[in-house]
C-alpha cells in the first residue's frame, strides 16, 4: 500500500508521515530529502541551481540512502557520507526549489521513488506523490496550514538548532518557496483531485495522525 502525503513547506508532512509509518510498521520516504541532497552536492560542486543538464547528471549518478535514526527520523546518506543535518541548512533550503524544478532532476528522483513504492508498504511525503510519482496510491492526503502557522513551525524547528529567524522573514521565505513549487512547469505542488485535504492550522499532531489513519482504515475496509 502507498500512502501519499503532499503539501507545502511546514504543513507537518514529515512529522505526520513518520508517525503514521511507525504505527503501521511501514517504511517512510522523505522525497524532499532526496531533492535536498542533490541541492547540497550541487552547491559543493559549484553547479548553479539554474544548470538543468549538469544537475540532471548529478541527480542520475548520486547514490541516496536512508537509515533509521534516533526517534524515528531517518538519517540521509549521499554514498557513504551522512548529510542529514547539512541538507536542512538555510542555504540548501533557499536553492532546493530551483534545483528540484528541472525535468532531468525530477526524472532521476521519480524513478527511484517509484522503485521504492513498488518494493512494499510505504508512506511517502513530497509535493507530487499523489499526482505524478504514485497516481495510483491507495490513500492520498494533502496537508496544508496557514502561512503564519507554517512559518511559526519552521521558526521553532530552527530555534531548536540555535538559529533565530524572525516571523515575518520566515513567512516571506516560505511563501516564496510555495510559489516556486506551485508555479513550476514540471510536477507542480498541487492536491490530487482525489486527495483528502487536511488543514492542520489548529489541529494537534495526534489529531492529524488520527485523521490520516481514519482514511487508511476506510481504504482497508473497502478492499
Ligand atoms: O519537503 P522539503 O521542504 O524538504 O522539500 C524541499 C524541496 O524539494 C521543496 O521546496 C520542493 C522539492 N520537492 C519536490 O519538488 N517534490 C517532492 N516530491 C519533494 C520535494
Short mmCIF file of C-alpha atoms and ligand atoms in Angstrom, two decimals:
data_model
loop_
_atom_site.label_atom_id
_atom_site.label_comp_id
_atom_site.label_asym_id
_atom_site.label_seq_id
_atom_site.Cartn_x
_atom_site.Cartn_y
_atom_site.Cartn_z
CA UNK A 1 0.00 0.00 0.00
CA UNK A 2 1.22 3.52 -0.80
CA UNK A 3 0.14 6.48 1.33
CA UNK A 4 0.89 9.76 -0.46
CA UNK A 5 1.25 12.82 1.76
CA UNK A 6 1.73 16.04 -0.19
CA UNK A 7 1.60 19.69 0.77
CA UNK A 8 3.56 22.91 1.12
CA UNK A 9 6.57 23.50 3.39
CA UNK A 10 5.80 23.43 7.11
CA UNK A 11 2.39 21.75 6.79
CA UNK A 12 3.58 18.87 9.01
CA UNK A 13 4.17 16.26 6.30
CA UNK A 14 7.32 14.66 7.67
CA UNK A 15 6.14 14.53 11.30
CA UNK A 16 2.79 13.03 10.34
CA UNK A 17 4.23 10.64 7.75
CA UNK A 18 6.76 9.30 10.21
CA UNK A 19 4.16 8.72 12.92
CA UNK A 20 1.76 7.01 10.52
CA UNK A 21 4.53 4.80 9.12
CA UNK A 22 5.55 3.87 12.68
CA UNK A 23 2.03 2.98 13.70
CA UNK A 24 1.59 0.56 10.80
CA UNK A 25 5.21 -0.65 10.67
CA UNK A 26 5.61 0.67 7.12
CA UNK A 27 8.59 2.37 5.51
CA UNK A 28 8.76 6.16 5.35
CA UNK A 29 10.26 8.02 2.41
CA UNK A 30 11.04 11.74 2.68
CA UNK A 31 11.28 12.68 -1.01
CA UNK A 32 12.18 16.30 -0.15
CA UNK A 33 15.38 14.96 1.44
CA UNK A 34 16.32 13.47 -1.94
CA UNK A 35 16.00 16.84 -3.71
CA UNK A 36 17.84 18.49 -0.81
CA UNK A 37 20.74 16.04 -1.19
CA UNK A 38 21.06 16.94 -4.88
CA UNK A 39 20.93 20.66 -3.99
CA UNK A 40 23.63 20.24 -1.32
CA UNK A 41 26.02 18.36 -3.60
CA UNK A 42 25.40 20.83 -6.41
CA UNK A 43 26.39 23.71 -4.12
CA UNK A 44 29.55 21.92 -3.07
CA UNK A 45 30.47 21.08 -6.67
CA UNK A 46 29.82 24.60 -7.90
CA UNK A 47 26.86 23.64 -10.09
CA UNK A 48 24.41 26.55 -10.40
CA UNK A 49 20.75 25.91 -9.39
CA UNK A 50 19.82 27.04 -12.92
CA UNK A 51 22.04 24.47 -14.69
CA UNK A 52 19.48 21.78 -15.59
CA UNK A 53 21.76 19.49 -17.64
CA UNK A 54 24.56 19.35 -15.02
CA UNK A 55 22.07 18.93 -12.19
CA UNK A 56 20.36 16.16 -14.14
CA UNK A 57 23.67 14.35 -14.48
CA UNK A 58 24.38 14.75 -10.78
CA UNK A 59 20.88 13.51 -9.85
CA UNK A 60 21.21 10.47 -12.11
CA UNK A 61 24.50 9.45 -10.51
CA UNK A 62 24.17 10.30 -6.84
CA UNK A 63 23.57 7.37 -4.51
CA UNK A 64 21.00 8.43 -1.89
CA UNK A 65 20.50 6.16 1.09
CA UNK A 66 18.25 6.15 4.16
CA UNK A 67 18.85 4.52 7.54
CA UNK A 68 16.63 4.66 10.62
CA UNK A 69 17.83 7.35 13.04
CA UNK A 70 17.15 8.33 16.65
CA UNK A 71 13.46 8.95 17.41
CA UNK A 72 12.49 7.50 14.03
CA UNK A 73 13.80 10.44 11.99
CA UNK A 74 15.63 8.89 9.03
CA UNK A 75 19.36 9.54 8.52
CA UNK A 76 20.20 10.52 4.95
CA UNK A 77 23.35 9.48 3.08
CA UNK A 78 24.99 10.52 -0.17
CA UNK A 79 27.08 7.45 -0.88
CA UNK A 80 28.83 6.70 2.46
CA UNK A 81 28.64 10.28 3.69
CA UNK A 82 25.89 11.30 6.11
CA UNK A 83 24.17 14.55 5.06
CA UNK A 84 21.18 14.51 7.45
CA UNK A 85 21.96 17.89 9.02
CA UNK A 86 23.53 19.68 6.10
CA UNK A 87 20.56 19.19 3.80
CA UNK A 88 18.42 21.23 6.24
CA UNK A 89 20.68 24.30 6.14
CA UNK A 90 19.18 27.64 5.16
CA UNK A 91 21.47 27.77 2.10
CA UNK A 92 20.12 24.46 0.80
CA UNK A 93 16.53 25.48 1.66
CA UNK A 94 16.99 28.65 -0.37
CA UNK A 95 18.14 26.77 -3.51
CA UNK A 96 16.34 23.43 -3.42
CA UNK A 97 13.14 24.66 -5.11
CA UNK A 98 15.01 25.83 -8.19
CA UNK A 99 17.13 22.66 -8.27
CA UNK A 100 14.06 20.44 -7.97
CA UNK A 101 12.21 22.19 -10.79
CA UNK A 102 14.43 20.76 -13.57
CA UNK A 103 12.89 17.96 -15.60
CA UNK A 104 16.04 15.81 -15.60
CA UNK A 105 16.42 16.10 -11.84
CA UNK A 106 12.80 15.08 -11.32
CA UNK A 107 13.03 12.14 -13.73
CA UNK A 108 16.01 10.74 -11.85
CA UNK A 109 14.33 11.12 -8.45
CA UNK A 110 10.87 9.92 -9.51
CA UNK A 111 12.32 6.70 -10.97
CA UNK A 112 13.89 5.89 -7.59
CA UNK A 113 10.78 6.86 -5.66
CA UNK A 114 8.64 4.56 -7.80
CA UNK A 115 11.05 1.67 -7.29
CA UNK A 116 10.74 2.17 -3.51
CA UNK A 117 6.93 2.31 -3.78
CA UNK A 118 6.92 -0.97 -5.65
CA UNK A 119 9.08 -2.67 -3.02
CA UNK A 120 6.48 -2.63 -0.22
CA UNK A 121 4.18 -0.63 2.03
CA UNK A 122 5.35 2.94 2.29
CA UNK A 123 4.30 6.39 3.44
CA UNK A 124 5.82 8.97 1.09
CA UNK A 125 5.85 12.69 1.62
CA UNK A 126 6.50 15.33 -1.02
CA UNK A 127 4.83 17.69 -3.45
CA UNK A 128 3.85 15.43 -6.36
CA UNK A 129 3.43 11.97 -4.85
CA UNK A 130 -0.34 11.72 -5.41
CA UNK A 131 -0.23 13.47 -8.78
CA UNK A 132 2.91 12.18 -10.53
CA UNK A 133 5.03 9.70 -8.57
CA UNK A 134 2.22 7.37 -7.47
CA UNK A 135 -1.07 8.50 -9.01
CA UNK A 136 -2.45 5.07 -8.07
CA UNK A 137 -1.65 5.50 -4.35
CA UNK A 138 -4.39 3.92 -2.25
CA UNK A 139 -4.59 6.89 0.12
CA UNK A 140 -3.78 10.49 -0.85
CA UNK A 141 -3.57 13.23 1.74
CA UNK A 142 -2.87 16.92 1.11
CA UNK A 143 -1.77 18.70 4.27
CA UNK A 144 -1.99 22.48 4.49
CA UNK A 145 -1.83 25.16 7.19
CA UNK A 146 -1.91 28.96 7.19
CA UNK A 147 1.26 30.77 6.13
CA UNK A 148 1.61 32.19 9.62
CA UNK A 149 1.38 28.79 11.29
CA UNK A 150 3.74 27.09 8.84
CA UNK A 151 6.31 29.87 9.34
CA UNK A 152 5.89 29.58 13.11
CA UNK A 153 6.59 25.82 12.98
CA UNK A 154 9.69 26.27 10.81
CA UNK A 155 10.95 29.01 13.10
CA UNK A 156 10.62 26.75 16.13
CA UNK A 157 12.42 23.92 14.30
CA UNK A 158 15.33 26.25 13.54
CA UNK A 159 15.27 27.68 17.05
CA UNK A 160 15.90 24.18 18.40
CA UNK A 161 19.10 24.19 16.35
CA UNK A 162 20.06 27.59 17.74
CA UNK A 163 19.11 29.51 14.60
CA UNK A 164 16.90 32.53 15.21
CA UNK A 165 14.77 33.83 12.32
CA UNK A 166 12.03 36.47 12.62
CA UNK A 167 8.40 35.54 11.92
CA UNK A 168 7.97 37.98 9.03
CA UNK A 169 11.19 36.87 7.34
CA UNK A 170 10.28 33.20 7.68
CA UNK A 171 6.78 33.81 6.33
CA UNK A 172 8.28 35.55 3.30
CA UNK A 173 10.70 32.66 2.65
CA UNK A 174 8.01 30.02 2.99
CA UNK A 175 5.58 31.83 0.69
CA UNK A 176 8.33 32.35 -1.91
CA UNK A 177 9.18 28.62 -1.84
CA UNK A 178 5.49 27.65 -2.17
CA UNK A 179 5.08 29.97 -5.13
CA UNK A 180 8.10 28.47 -6.84
CA UNK A 181 6.98 24.89 -6.11
CA UNK A 182 3.38 25.56 -7.23
CA UNK A 183 4.30 27.61 -10.29
CA UNK A 184 6.85 25.32 -11.91
CA UNK A 185 6.07 23.59 -15.17
CA UNK A 186 7.06 20.05 -14.21
CA UNK A 187 5.05 18.31 -11.48
CA UNK A 188 3.96 21.44 -9.57
CA UNK A 189 2.84 21.30 -5.97
CA UNK A 190 -0.91 20.68 -6.02
CA UNK A 191 -3.50 18.45 -4.43
CA UNK A 192 -4.53 15.42 -6.49
CA UNK A 193 -8.20 15.57 -7.48
CA UNK A 194 -8.88 12.57 -5.23
CA UNK A 195 -6.77 13.72 -2.27
CA UNK A 196 -8.25 14.34 1.17
CA UNK A 197 -7.28 17.89 2.12
CA UNK A 198 -6.50 18.44 5.82
CA UNK A 199 -5.93 21.95 7.14
CA UNK A 200 -3.68 21.41 10.15
CA UNK A 201 -3.55 25.07 11.28
CA UNK A 202 -5.36 24.50 14.55
CA UNK A 203 -5.01 20.73 14.88
CA UNK A 204 -2.65 18.87 17.21
CA UNK A 205 -0.26 16.27 15.80
CA UNK A 206 -2.26 13.31 17.26
CA UNK A 207 -5.47 14.74 15.74
CA UNK A 208 -3.88 14.84 12.28
CA UNK A 209 -2.44 11.33 12.67
CA UNK A 210 -5.90 10.06 13.70
CA UNK A 211 -7.49 11.69 10.67
CA UNK A 212 -4.95 10.10 8.31
CA UNK A 213 -5.49 6.75 9.99
CA UNK A 214 -9.25 7.09 9.52
CA UNK A 215 -8.62 7.45 5.79
CA UNK A 216 -6.28 4.45 5.74
CA UNK A 217 -8.75 2.29 7.68
CA UNK A 218 -11.58 3.35 5.41
CA UNK A 219 -9.49 2.26 2.43
CA UNK A 220 -8.55 -1.07 4.05
CA UNK A 221 -12.21 -1.77 4.98
CA UNK A 222 -13.36 -1.05 1.44
CA UNK A 223 -10.96 -3.62 -0.04
O1 LIG B 1 9.74 18.85 1.86
P1 LIG B 1 11.01 19.70 1.77
O2 LIG B 1 10.84 21.10 2.26
O3 LIG B 1 12.19 19.02 2.36
O4 LIG B 1 11.29 19.80 0.18
C1 LIG B 1 12.35 20.55 -0.34
C2 LIG B 1 12.05 20.99 -1.75
O5 LIG B 1 12.08 19.87 -2.63
C3 LIG B 1 10.70 21.68 -1.98
O6 LIG B 1 10.82 23.06 -1.90
C4 LIG B 1 10.30 21.23 -3.35
C5 LIG B 1 11.09 19.99 -3.61
N1 LIG B 1 10.29 18.76 -3.62
C6 LIG B 1 9.66 18.45 -4.79
O7 LIG B 1 9.72 19.23 -5.74
N2 LIG B 1 8.98 17.30 -4.92
C7 LIG B 1 8.90 16.44 -3.88
N3 LIG B 1 8.23 15.30 -4.04
C8 LIG B 1 9.51 16.77 -2.65
C9 LIG B 1 10.19 17.96 -2.55
#
